Amino acid sequence: MTNIKLLKLLSKNARYTVSELAVMAGMTETEVENDIKELENSGLIRGYKAVIDWESLDNAYVSALIELKVIPQDKYGFEKVAETIMKYSEVESVYLMSGAYDLCVIVKGKTFQEVAMFVAKELATIHEVTSTATHFVLRRYKELDVELVNSENDDRGTYSLC
Amino acid sequence: MLNYSKLMNSTVTEKIKPSGIRKFFDIASNMDGVISLGVGEPDFPTPMHIRRAGIKSLEESRTRYTSNAGLIELRKEICAFLKRKYNLDYSGERETLVTVGGSEGIDCAIRTIVAPGDEVIIPQPSFVCYEPIVRLCGGVPVILDLKAEDEFRLTPKALMSKLTPKTKMIVFPFPCNPTGAVMEKEDLESIASVLRETDVFVLSDEIYSELTYGKKHVSIASIDGMRERTVVINGFSKTYSMTGWRLGYACAPEPVISQMTKIHQFAIMSAPTTSQYAATEALRTGDRDIEQMAEEYDVRRRIMVDGFRKLGMDCFEPKGAFYAFPSIKISGLGSEEFCERLLYSQKVALVPGNAFGESGEGFIRASYCYSSEHIKEALERVGKFLKELKDGM
Ligand SMILES: Cc1ncc(COP(=O)(O)O)c(C=O)c1O
């Protein structure tokens, strides 16, 4: 059975050690090791990354959300187009969307200019893509569950009669 | 100058002792670099949608008193919650009172039931408010010591040893602050079989009912023959991280609730209106919040218990609330001395077990309303302190 407990813990902090995970999940260290191996092998866990506040570094990179309208292809629907787009190293995420447009593509680059050029030259020119709308990210407040601004500090007093 | 202590009620001035722990925490909060496991209050902020419901009520000018017993839609949601969670059947119209925190519910219930000379059995270690309020009513607190070897549960034998013809009420403090003890269904059945033969009321303080780890909470009012003699106290402080909203409730048979409502009406008028709107939202759509918070507490609980045990301290596994209650026997110190020396040496603030009654001596209370990292850091310092003690011996 899939170990949801481990997945939840790792999604909070992928750097927990095996012994920490064992305590937190109420398992033995061997069980934790085996389950993690299984989760990795089965492809449920695809990778481990740090959540970085790049904005605190000047000019680290910019990113944009691109709305794409796409003509679905016979047989393939949106799959082929999505698979083509995801191969670009500039593309961080690709989602098929419900609603006003079809594909949502998150693109990152060194400058606004670079991202805009990428959209114009690479995405807009794909045959099935009928339109693009580029929305630049101006500021990040929360990333992957982590608040990047004004994290709340502990203002509890000791008034609870111990 | 007036001789104030002579002019005021001597029950208050002499019989009710100030909370002993306050002084200790004042010292701690004036020291730099102190890391605390002392606070008995959730660290999570109130979930955003609940806060928004409070804000919305203000924007819509819901700024008046509510009915004395509380908004009827809130009382109905409370009853629906108690039904779906603990299979309790109460009427929102006639058997529910919305109070200023569980605290006021406890106060109203004791004042409604206890008359001068009545004995009230108070199992300890437990929360500190029961005894002073009983004294205020002229009641006689009868302390029942809960034992580590019973996992701090109440046993029928201990109960019977304290029952007298004067016993009016027993306080039922489970899940328990500070021990984390819970009473399971079988435990409750055996207590019920003793109480059913008596006219004793049960004041069941279930404020931590949603924070249990493993089995779901069972209310003593759901046991055969107990509903008619039980006042259930619960609230929003711990369940939804709403301590500052000051909202709780009491449920009991109509003859009791109507008398409690009388006291509440004269003393309070009605519980805070904004909070009542927020709480209605909490009960309607907050099950998921409870689940998430309880899951996080459970992880921290494991870290803490494991941490104390690795330091060589005996630590009973808490099954509810958000406290661990390890024994400090290996230190050779008393609870207060342990906490004081730990504070000065390693700057960790913990609560001495005897703050919750004499039977808490030899233990400390550590709250896990803190992040895992914070808990680990504090445990590391406790380890250093124990090593210092050992090396110094
Ligand atoms: C056992 C117990 N009962 C009641 C309360 C009072 O809670 P409130 O008045 O915030 O509902 C507390 C608070 O710490 C508690 O620990």
Short mmCIF file of N, CA and C and ligand atoms in Angstrom, two decimals, chain A residues 159-162, chain B residues 40-41 99-106 126-130 173-178 205-208 233-238 242-244 246-249 321-323 356 365, ligand 1:
data_model
loop_
_atom_site.label_atom_id
_atom_site.label_comp_id
_atom_site.label_asym_id
_atom_site.label_seq_id
_atom_site.Cartn_x
_atom_site.Cartn_y
_atom_site.Cartn_z
N TYR A 159 -0.47 33.33 29.00
CA TYR A 159 -1.67 33.66 29.74
C TYR A 159 -2.61 32.49 29.95
N SER A 160 -2.22 31.33 29.44
CA SER A 160 -3.17 30.24 29.43
C SER A 160 -3.19 29.47 30.75
N LEU A 161 -2.87 30.14 31.87
CA LEU A 161 -2.89 29.48 33.19
C LEU A 161 -2.10 28.19 33.15
N CYS A 162 -1.00 28.25 32.53
CA CYS A 162 -0.06 27.17 32.23
C CYS A 162 -0.68 26.06 31.40
N GLY B 40 0.36 26.61 26.47
CA GLY B 40 -0.74 25.68 26.23
C GLY B 40 -1.73 26.25 25.26
N GLU B 41 -1.23 26.75 24.17
CA GLU B 41 -2.07 27.46 23.20
C GLU B 41 -1.56 27.11 21.80
N THR B 99 -20.72 29.99 25.37
CA THR B 99 -20.05 30.66 26.48
C THR B 99 -18.77 31.37 26.04
N VAL B 100 -18.23 32.15 26.96
CA VAL B 100 -16.97 32.85 26.70
C VAL B 100 -15.83 31.87 26.98
N GLY B 101 -15.51 31.08 25.98
CA GLY B 101 -14.51 30.02 26.15
C GLY B 101 -15.11 28.86 26.94
N GLY B 102 -14.42 27.73 26.88
CA GLY B 102 -14.81 26.62 27.75
C GLY B 102 -14.75 27.09 29.20
N SER B 103 -13.85 28.03 29.46
CA SER B 103 -13.67 28.55 30.82
C SER B 103 -14.98 29.01 31.45
N GLU B 104 -15.75 29.80 30.73
CA GLU B 104 -16.98 30.30 31.32
C GLU B 104 -18.01 29.18 31.48
N GLY B 105 -17.97 28.21 30.57
CA GLY B 105 -18.87 27.07 30.69
C GLY B 105 -18.59 26.30 31.98
N ILE B 106 -17.30 26.13 32.27
CA ILE B 106 -16.90 25.43 33.50
C ILE B 106 -17.38 26.22 34.72
N SER B 126 -4.37 18.05 36.62
CA SER B 126 -5.33 18.52 35.62
C SER B 126 -5.29 20.04 35.55
N PHE B 127 -6.06 20.57 34.63
CA PHE B 127 -6.14 22.02 34.41
C PHE B 127 -6.47 22.72 35.73
N VAL B 128 -6.01 23.95 35.86
CA VAL B 128 -5.98 24.58 37.17
C VAL B 128 -7.22 25.36 37.58
N CYS B 129 -8.24 25.41 36.74
CA CYS B 129 -9.35 26.32 37.08
C CYS B 129 -10.43 25.70 37.94
N TYR B 130 -10.50 24.37 37.98
CA TYR B 130 -11.64 23.75 38.67
C TYR B 130 -11.67 24.05 40.16
N PRO B 173 -11.65 15.42 33.40
CA PRO B 173 -10.78 16.26 32.57
C PRO B 173 -10.06 15.49 31.47
N PHE B 174 -10.78 14.91 30.54
CA PHE B 174 -10.16 14.09 29.49
C PHE B 174 -10.65 14.49 28.10
N PRO B 175 -9.77 14.48 27.08
CA PRO B 175 -8.32 14.30 27.10
C PRO B 175 -7.67 15.32 28.02
N CYS B 176 -6.64 14.90 28.72
CA CYS B 176 -6.17 15.65 29.88
C CYS B 176 -4.99 16.58 29.59
N ASN B 177 -5.17 17.84 30.01
CA ASN B 177 -4.08 18.77 30.17
C ASN B 177 -3.70 18.67 31.65
N PRO B 178 -2.52 18.26 32.02
CA PRO B 178 -1.25 18.20 31.29
C PRO B 178 -0.78 16.81 30.85
N ASP B 205 -14.95 18.06 30.82
CA ASP B 205 -14.22 19.11 30.09
C ASP B 205 -13.55 18.46 28.87
N GLU B 206 -14.23 18.59 27.73
CA GLU B 206 -13.77 17.88 26.52
C GLU B 206 -13.13 18.84 25.52
N ILE B 207 -12.49 19.87 26.03
CA ILE B 207 -11.95 20.93 25.19
C ILE B 207 -10.91 20.39 24.17
N TYR B 208 -10.27 19.27 24.50
CA TYR B 208 -9.28 18.68 23.58
C TYR B 208 -9.84 17.49 22.80
N ILE B 233 -18.54 20.19 28.34
CA ILE B 233 -17.91 21.48 28.04
C ILE B 233 -17.00 21.29 26.84
N ASN B 234 -17.11 22.18 25.87
CA ASN B 234 -16.20 22.12 24.74
C ASN B 234 -16.01 23.54 24.21
N GLY B 235 -15.26 23.67 23.16
CA GLY B 235 -15.03 25.03 22.66
C GLY B 235 -14.18 25.06 21.41
N PHE B 236 -13.83 26.26 21.03
CA PHE B 236 -13.16 26.47 19.75
C PHE B 236 -11.67 26.74 19.88
N SER B 237 -11.22 27.03 21.10
CA SER B 237 -9.83 27.45 21.31
C SER B 237 -8.82 26.46 20.76
N LYS B 238 -8.95 25.21 21.14
CA LYS B 238 -7.95 24.22 20.77
C LYS B 238 -8.29 23.58 19.43
N MET B 242 -8.48 28.93 18.07
CA MET B 242 -9.23 30.19 18.20
C MET B 242 -9.20 30.73 19.63
N THR B 243 -8.07 30.59 20.29
CA THR B 243 -8.01 30.98 21.71
C THR B 243 -8.47 32.41 21.97
N GLY B 244 -8.00 33.34 21.15
CA GLY B 244 -8.31 34.74 21.41
C GLY B 244 -9.74 35.14 21.10
N ARG B 246 -12.28 33.69 22.29
CA ARG B 246 -12.99 33.44 23.54
C ARG B 246 -14.39 32.87 23.30
N LEU B 247 -14.43 31.67 22.79
CA LEU B 247 -15.74 31.07 22.55
C LEU B 247 -15.73 29.57 22.87
N GLY B 248 -16.76 29.17 23.58
CA GLY B 248 -16.92 27.76 23.92
C GLY B 248 -18.39 27.46 24.08
N TYR B 249 -18.70 26.29 24.60
CA TYR B 249 -20.12 25.97 24.81
C TYR B 249 -20.29 24.87 25.85
N ALA B 321 -4.75 15.74 23.59
CA ALA B 321 -4.30 17.12 23.87
C ALA B 321 -2.99 17.39 23.14
N PHE B 322 -2.20 18.37 23.63
CA PHE B 322 -0.91 18.59 22.96
C PHE B 322 0.22 18.77 23.94
N TYR B 323 0.28 17.84 24.90
CA TYR B 323 1.33 17.88 25.90
C TYR B 323 1.94 16.50 26.12
N PHE B 356 -0.02 21.53 38.38
CA PHE B 356 -1.33 20.94 38.06
C PHE B 356 -1.86 20.09 39.20
N ARG B 365 5.62 19.32 32.34
CA ARG B 365 4.76 19.36 31.16
C ARG B 365 5.48 20.07 30.03
C1 LIG C 1 -8.38 21.43 30.05
C2 LIG C 1 -8.76 22.81 29.65
N1 LIG C 1 -10.03 23.21 29.81
C3 LIG C 1 -10.41 24.45 29.48
C4 LIG C 1 -9.52 25.37 28.97
C5 LIG C 1 -10.04 26.75 28.66
O1 LIG C 1 -10.11 27.00 27.32
P1 LIG C 1 -10.99 28.16 26.69
O2 LIG C 1 -11.59 28.95 27.79
O3 LIG C 1 -10.05 28.96 25.85
O4 LIG C 1 -12.04 27.48 25.87
C6 LIG C 1 -8.18 25.00 28.79
C7 LIG C 1 -7.19 25.97 28.27
O5 LIG C 1 -6.01 25.82 28.39
C8 LIG C 1 -7.80 23.69 29.13
O6 LIG C 1 -6.53 23.28 28.97
#
